[in-house]
Amino acid sequence: MDQGDSKDTTHFGYQQVPVGEKARRVAEVFHSVADRYDVMNDLMSFGVHRLWKRYTVNLAAVRRGERVLDLAGGTGDLAERFSHLVGPDGEVVLADINASMLRQGRARLVDAGVAGNLRFAQVNAEALPFPDNHFNLVTIAFGLRNVTDKAAALRSMYRVLKPGGRLLVLEFSKPVLPGLGKIYDAYSFTALPLMGRMVTGDAGSYRYLAESIRMHPDQQHLREMMVEAGFERSDYYNLTGGIVAVHRGYKF
């Protein structure tokens, strides 16, 4: 669990809740927003989330024939790109703990004609049901902050990676440009819930989003957690002034 959590409780946004309750509450959030998830991503980030994901895909340096696990893959935008890159001899597993999000991803990718080298799996990142040393690449984009026990999830990701494999974590982080934090806070706690209410009828889920970002480990802390999980050459790249960061680590 994260620093600051007790043995029996963890944070859900700014609330402390029983450990066993967080996964249920997070599931309710994503069940609520699944059918409007992509629309809200474009609105909230002014489309910039597409550039963040493109940067992550480029940093992944996926090669043909590789095996990729995309955790918290949601509607499948990363998985779709990886599917083209690994080719017919490779494999991409689009995985998510939330059934509603997984259904959205499967429907979108099937409609797009991307299915030949794709598999879908409903999994918990803390206990991945895959063999040791199985994947060349594991990615998790905007999902790690929703995991109850992040350290356990990072260890699980490390286990399923092949030697020489790499993990990429794309996640909201802590702004590093002077003055950006105050602007970002004002936007997050006013505009996001308002947009959520107007587009999805659910302001609370987007208030949780803003709170969950503030409770997520900052860049250096997450890097240290990856090192503790066994990853080597762990580093990170700040995007948009540190509002988002891409973390990368290797298993050797």
Short mmCIF file of C-alpha atoms in Angstrom, two decimals:
data_model
loop_
_atom_site.label_atom_id
_atom_site.label_comp_id
_atom_site.label_asym_id
_atom_site.label_seq_id
_atom_site.Cartn_x
_atom_site.Cartn_y
_atom_site.Cartn_z
CA MET A 1 0.00 0.00 0.00
CA ASP A 2 1.02 3.64 -0.30
CA GLN A 3 2.88 5.56 2.33
CA GLY A 4 0.41 7.12 4.73
CA ASP A 5 -2.04 4.24 4.49
CA SER A 6 -2.61 2.09 7.57
CA LYS A 7 -2.66 -1.69 7.53
CA ASP A 8 -6.47 -1.77 7.30
CA THR A 9 -7.29 1.37 5.31
CA THR A 10 -6.18 3.06 2.12
CA HIS A 11 -7.07 6.24 0.29
CA PHE A 12 -9.89 6.68 -2.19
CA GLY A 13 -9.22 10.20 -3.34
CA TYR A 14 -8.99 12.19 -0.11
CA GLN A 15 -11.04 9.65 1.87
CA GLN A 16 -9.64 6.81 3.94
CA VAL A 17 -11.58 3.61 3.23
CA PRO A 18 -11.16 -0.05 4.18
CA VAL A 19 -8.58 -1.74 1.95
CA GLY A 20 -11.14 -4.17 0.58
CA GLU A 21 -13.50 -1.35 -0.39
CA LYS A 22 -11.26 0.69 -2.68
CA ALA A 23 -11.40 -1.69 -5.65
CA ARG A 24 -15.20 -1.69 -5.49
CA ARG A 25 -15.38 2.10 -5.40
CA VAL A 26 -12.92 2.49 -8.27
CA ALA A 27 -14.96 -0.04 -10.25
CA GLU A 28 -18.09 2.05 -9.70
CA VAL A 29 -16.28 5.13 -11.02
CA PHE A 30 -15.31 3.44 -14.27
CA HIS A 31 -18.63 1.63 -14.72
CA SER A 32 -20.21 5.07 -14.54
CA VAL A 33 -17.99 6.76 -17.13
CA ALA A 34 -17.05 3.91 -19.49
CA ASP A 35 -19.29 4.83 -22.42
CA ARG A 36 -18.11 8.46 -22.43
CA TYR A 37 -14.50 7.81 -21.39
CA ASP A 38 -12.82 8.72 -24.68
CA VAL A 39 -14.91 11.87 -25.13
CA MET A 40 -14.01 13.04 -21.63
CA ASN A 41 -10.31 12.34 -22.17
CA ASP A 42 -10.32 14.60 -25.21
CA LEU A 43 -12.24 17.33 -23.38
CA MET A 44 -10.23 17.21 -20.16
CA SER A 45 -6.81 17.27 -21.84
CA PHE A 46 -7.79 19.32 -24.91
CA GLY A 47 -6.67 16.30 -26.92
CA VAL A 48 -3.14 16.36 -25.50
CA HIS A 49 -3.58 12.85 -24.01
CA ARG A 50 -3.08 11.57 -27.57
CA LEU A 51 0.38 13.16 -27.67
CA TRP A 52 1.26 11.71 -24.26
CA LYS A 53 0.29 8.25 -25.45
CA ARG A 54 2.15 8.66 -28.74
CA TYR A 55 5.28 9.60 -26.78
CA THR A 56 4.84 6.49 -24.63
CA VAL A 57 4.46 4.23 -27.68
CA ASN A 58 7.60 5.71 -29.24
CA LEU A 59 9.53 5.26 -25.99
CA ALA A 60 8.41 1.62 -25.81
CA ALA A 61 10.36 0.84 -29.00
CA VAL A 62 8.20 -2.22 -29.71
CA ARG A 63 9.55 -4.64 -32.31
CA ARG A 64 7.78 -7.11 -34.54
CA GLY A 65 7.07 -10.46 -32.94
CA GLU A 66 7.11 -9.13 -29.38
CA ARG A 67 4.54 -9.89 -26.70
CA VAL A 68 2.93 -6.86 -25.00
CA LEU A 69 0.67 -6.56 -21.94
CA ASP A 70 -1.32 -3.32 -21.80
CA LEU A 71 -2.74 -3.03 -18.28
CA ALA A 72 -5.66 -0.74 -17.45
CA GLY A 73 -5.95 -0.69 -21.23
CA GLY A 74 -9.47 0.70 -21.18
CA THR A 75 -10.77 1.50 -24.65
CA GLY A 76 -7.64 0.17 -26.31
CA ASP A 77 -5.90 3.15 -27.89
CA LEU A 78 -2.43 1.96 -26.82
CA ALA A 79 -3.22 -1.70 -27.57
CA GLU A 80 -4.32 -0.77 -31.08
CA ARG A 81 -0.99 0.89 -31.82
CA PHE A 82 1.00 -1.96 -30.32
CA SER A 83 -1.01 -4.46 -32.36
CA HIS A 84 0.17 -2.87 -35.59
CA LEU A 85 3.78 -2.66 -34.36
CA VAL A 86 4.19 -6.29 -33.22
CA GLY A 87 2.65 -7.64 -36.42
CA PRO A 88 0.96 -11.00 -37.01
CA ASP A 89 3.72 -12.95 -35.22
CA GLY A 90 3.42 -10.83 -32.06
CA GLU A 91 0.73 -10.65 -29.43
CA VAL A 92 -0.95 -7.88 -27.46
CA VAL A 93 -3.05 -8.53 -24.37
CA LEU A 94 -5.48 -5.72 -23.57
CA ALA A 95 -6.19 -6.12 -19.86
CA ASP A 96 -8.35 -4.20 -17.42
CA ILE A 97 -9.86 -4.94 -14.03
CA ASN A 98 -13.09 -3.22 -15.03
CA ALA A 99 -15.53 -5.23 -17.15
CA SER A 100 -17.28 -2.15 -18.54
CA MET A 101 -14.04 -0.61 -19.77
CA LEU A 102 -12.91 -3.93 -21.24
CA ARG A 103 -16.18 -4.28 -23.17
CA GLN A 104 -15.72 -0.79 -24.57
CA GLY A 105 -12.17 -1.63 -25.66
CA ARG A 106 -13.12 -4.93 -27.25
CA ALA A 107 -16.05 -3.40 -29.16
CA ARG A 108 -13.97 -0.47 -30.42
CA LEU A 109 -11.07 -2.63 -31.61
CA VAL A 110 -13.28 -5.24 -33.24
CA ASP A 111 -15.15 -2.47 -35.06
CA ALA A 112 -11.78 -1.09 -36.19
CA GLY A 113 -10.80 -4.49 -37.56
CA VAL A 114 -7.95 -4.89 -35.08
CA ALA A 115 -8.30 -8.34 -33.57
CA GLY A 116 -5.95 -10.87 -35.17
CA ASN A 117 -3.11 -10.63 -32.66
CA LEU A 118 -5.12 -9.22 -29.75
CA ARG A 119 -6.38 -10.99 -26.64
CA PHE A 120 -8.55 -9.55 -23.88
CA ALA A 121 -8.28 -10.33 -20.18
CA GLN A 122 -10.00 -9.05 -17.05
CA VAL A 123 -7.20 -9.01 -14.47
CA ASN A 124 -6.09 -7.44 -11.22
CA ALA A 125 -2.66 -5.83 -11.65
CA GLU A 126 -1.69 -6.87 -8.12
CA ALA A 127 -1.88 -10.59 -9.01
CA LEU A 128 -1.42 -11.04 -12.76
CA PRO A 129 -2.53 -14.48 -14.02
CA PHE A 130 0.31 -14.86 -16.51
CA PRO A 131 3.46 -17.01 -16.45
CA ASP A 132 6.83 -15.73 -15.28
CA ASN A 133 9.09 -14.17 -17.92
CA HIS A 134 6.28 -13.97 -20.49
CA PHE A 135 6.11 -10.41 -21.92
CA ASN A 136 8.64 -8.19 -23.64
CA LEU A 137 6.76 -5.06 -22.61
CA VAL A 138 4.23 -4.13 -19.94
CA THR A 139 2.46 -0.77 -20.07
CA ILE A 140 -0.04 0.86 -17.75
CA ALA A 141 -1.45 4.25 -18.74
CA PHE A 142 -3.42 6.31 -16.22
CA GLY A 143 -4.21 3.23 -14.19
CA LEU A 144 -1.56 2.77 -11.51
CA ARG A 145 -2.97 5.51 -9.28
CA ASN A 146 -6.22 3.51 -8.99
CA VAL A 147 -4.47 0.35 -7.77
CA THR A 148 -4.83 -0.34 -4.05
CA ASP A 149 -1.39 -1.88 -3.51
CA LYS A 150 0.92 -0.28 -6.04
CA ALA A 151 4.03 -2.03 -4.73
CA ALA A 152 2.40 -5.44 -5.20
CA ALA A 153 1.32 -4.46 -8.72
CA LEU A 154 4.83 -3.38 -9.66
CA ARG A 155 6.25 -6.67 -8.36
CA SER A 156 3.64 -8.57 -10.36
CA MET A 157 4.54 -6.65 -13.52
CA TYR A 158 8.22 -7.37 -12.92
CA ARG A 159 7.52 -11.09 -12.55
CA VAL A 160 5.71 -11.45 -15.88
CA LEU A 161 8.38 -9.56 -17.84
CA LYS A 162 11.09 -11.47 -19.69
CA PRO A 163 14.71 -10.66 -18.87
CA GLY A 164 15.50 -7.64 -21.00
CA GLY A 165 11.84 -6.60 -20.91
CA ARG A 166 10.66 -3.16 -19.89
CA LEU A 167 7.82 -1.50 -18.03
CA LEU A 168 6.32 1.86 -19.03
CA VAL A 169 4.04 3.72 -16.62
CA LEU A 170 2.22 6.75 -18.03
CA GLU A 171 0.54 8.61 -15.20
CA PHE A 172 -0.48 12.00 -13.92
CA SER A 173 2.27 13.39 -11.73
CA LYS A 174 3.40 16.57 -9.99
CA PRO A 175 3.90 19.82 -11.99
CA VAL A 176 7.48 21.05 -11.94
CA LEU A 177 7.11 24.41 -13.70
CA PRO A 178 6.85 27.38 -11.30
CA GLY A 179 3.25 28.49 -10.90
CA LEU A 180 1.78 25.63 -12.90
CA GLY A 181 0.60 23.74 -9.83
CA LYS A 182 -1.86 26.44 -8.73
CA ILE A 183 -3.34 26.77 -12.23
CA TYR A 184 -3.62 23.00 -12.55
CA ASP A 185 -5.31 22.67 -9.14
CA ALA A 186 -7.88 25.34 -10.01
CA TYR A 187 -8.66 23.63 -13.30
CA SER A 188 -8.83 20.13 -11.78
CA PHE A 189 -11.18 20.93 -8.92
CA THR A 190 -13.54 23.24 -10.81
CA ALA A 191 -13.57 22.41 -14.53
CA LEU A 192 -13.22 18.61 -14.33
CA PRO A 193 -16.25 17.95 -12.09
CA LEU A 194 -18.29 20.46 -14.13
CA MET A 195 -17.40 18.74 -17.41
CA GLY A 196 -18.09 15.37 -15.82
CA ARG A 197 -21.57 16.47 -14.77
CA MET A 198 -22.36 17.97 -18.18
CA VAL A 199 -21.06 15.09 -20.33
CA THR A 200 -21.62 11.99 -18.17
CA GLY A 201 -24.01 13.23 -15.50
CA ASP A 202 -21.38 12.27 -12.91
CA ALA A 203 -19.41 15.04 -11.23
CA GLY A 204 -18.28 12.83 -8.34
CA SER A 205 -16.19 10.48 -10.47
CA TYR A 206 -14.20 13.40 -11.85
CA ARG A 207 -13.77 14.91 -8.42
CA TYR A 208 -12.28 11.53 -7.45
CA LEU A 209 -10.01 11.78 -10.51
CA ALA A 210 -8.63 15.11 -9.34
CA GLU A 211 -8.13 13.83 -5.79
CA SER A 212 -6.54 10.54 -6.89
CA ILE A 213 -3.93 12.46 -8.89
CA ARG A 214 -2.90 14.42 -5.78
CA MET A 215 -2.63 11.21 -3.74
CA HIS A 216 -0.44 9.45 -6.33
CA PRO A 217 3.32 9.26 -5.63
CA ASP A 218 5.39 12.00 -7.23
CA GLN A 219 8.01 11.32 -9.88
CA GLN A 220 10.91 10.50 -7.57
CA HIS A 221 8.82 8.41 -5.17
CA LEU A 222 7.41 6.29 -8.01
CA ARG A 223 10.90 5.82 -9.42
CA GLU A 224 12.02 4.55 -6.00
CA MET A 225 9.05 2.16 -5.86
CA MET A 226 10.03 0.73 -9.25
CA VAL A 227 13.61 0.22 -8.05
CA GLU A 228 12.32 -1.54 -4.92
CA ALA A 229 10.24 -3.84 -7.15
CA GLY A 230 13.42 -4.89 -8.95
CA PHE A 231 13.50 -2.62 -12.00
CA GLU A 232 16.87 -1.36 -13.18
CA ARG A 233 17.81 1.75 -15.16
CA SER A 234 14.57 3.29 -13.91
CA ASP A 235 14.00 6.81 -15.14
CA TYR A 236 11.17 9.17 -15.99
CA TYR A 237 10.28 11.86 -18.49
CA ASN A 238 8.14 14.84 -17.55
CA LEU A 239 5.51 15.88 -20.09
CA THR A 240 3.51 19.12 -20.12
CA GLY A 241 5.52 20.57 -17.27
CA GLY A 242 5.23 17.45 -15.12
CA ILE A 243 1.43 17.25 -15.20
CA VAL A 244 2.13 13.82 -16.67
CA ALA A 245 5.26 11.66 -16.49
CA VAL A 246 6.34 8.49 -18.28
CA HIS A 247 8.34 6.11 -16.10
CA ARG A 248 10.48 3.37 -17.65
CA GLY A 249 12.30 0.48 -16.01
CA TYR A 250 13.99 -2.72 -17.21
CA LYS A 251 14.19 -6.28 -15.96
CA PHE A 252 17.64 -7.80 -16.39
#
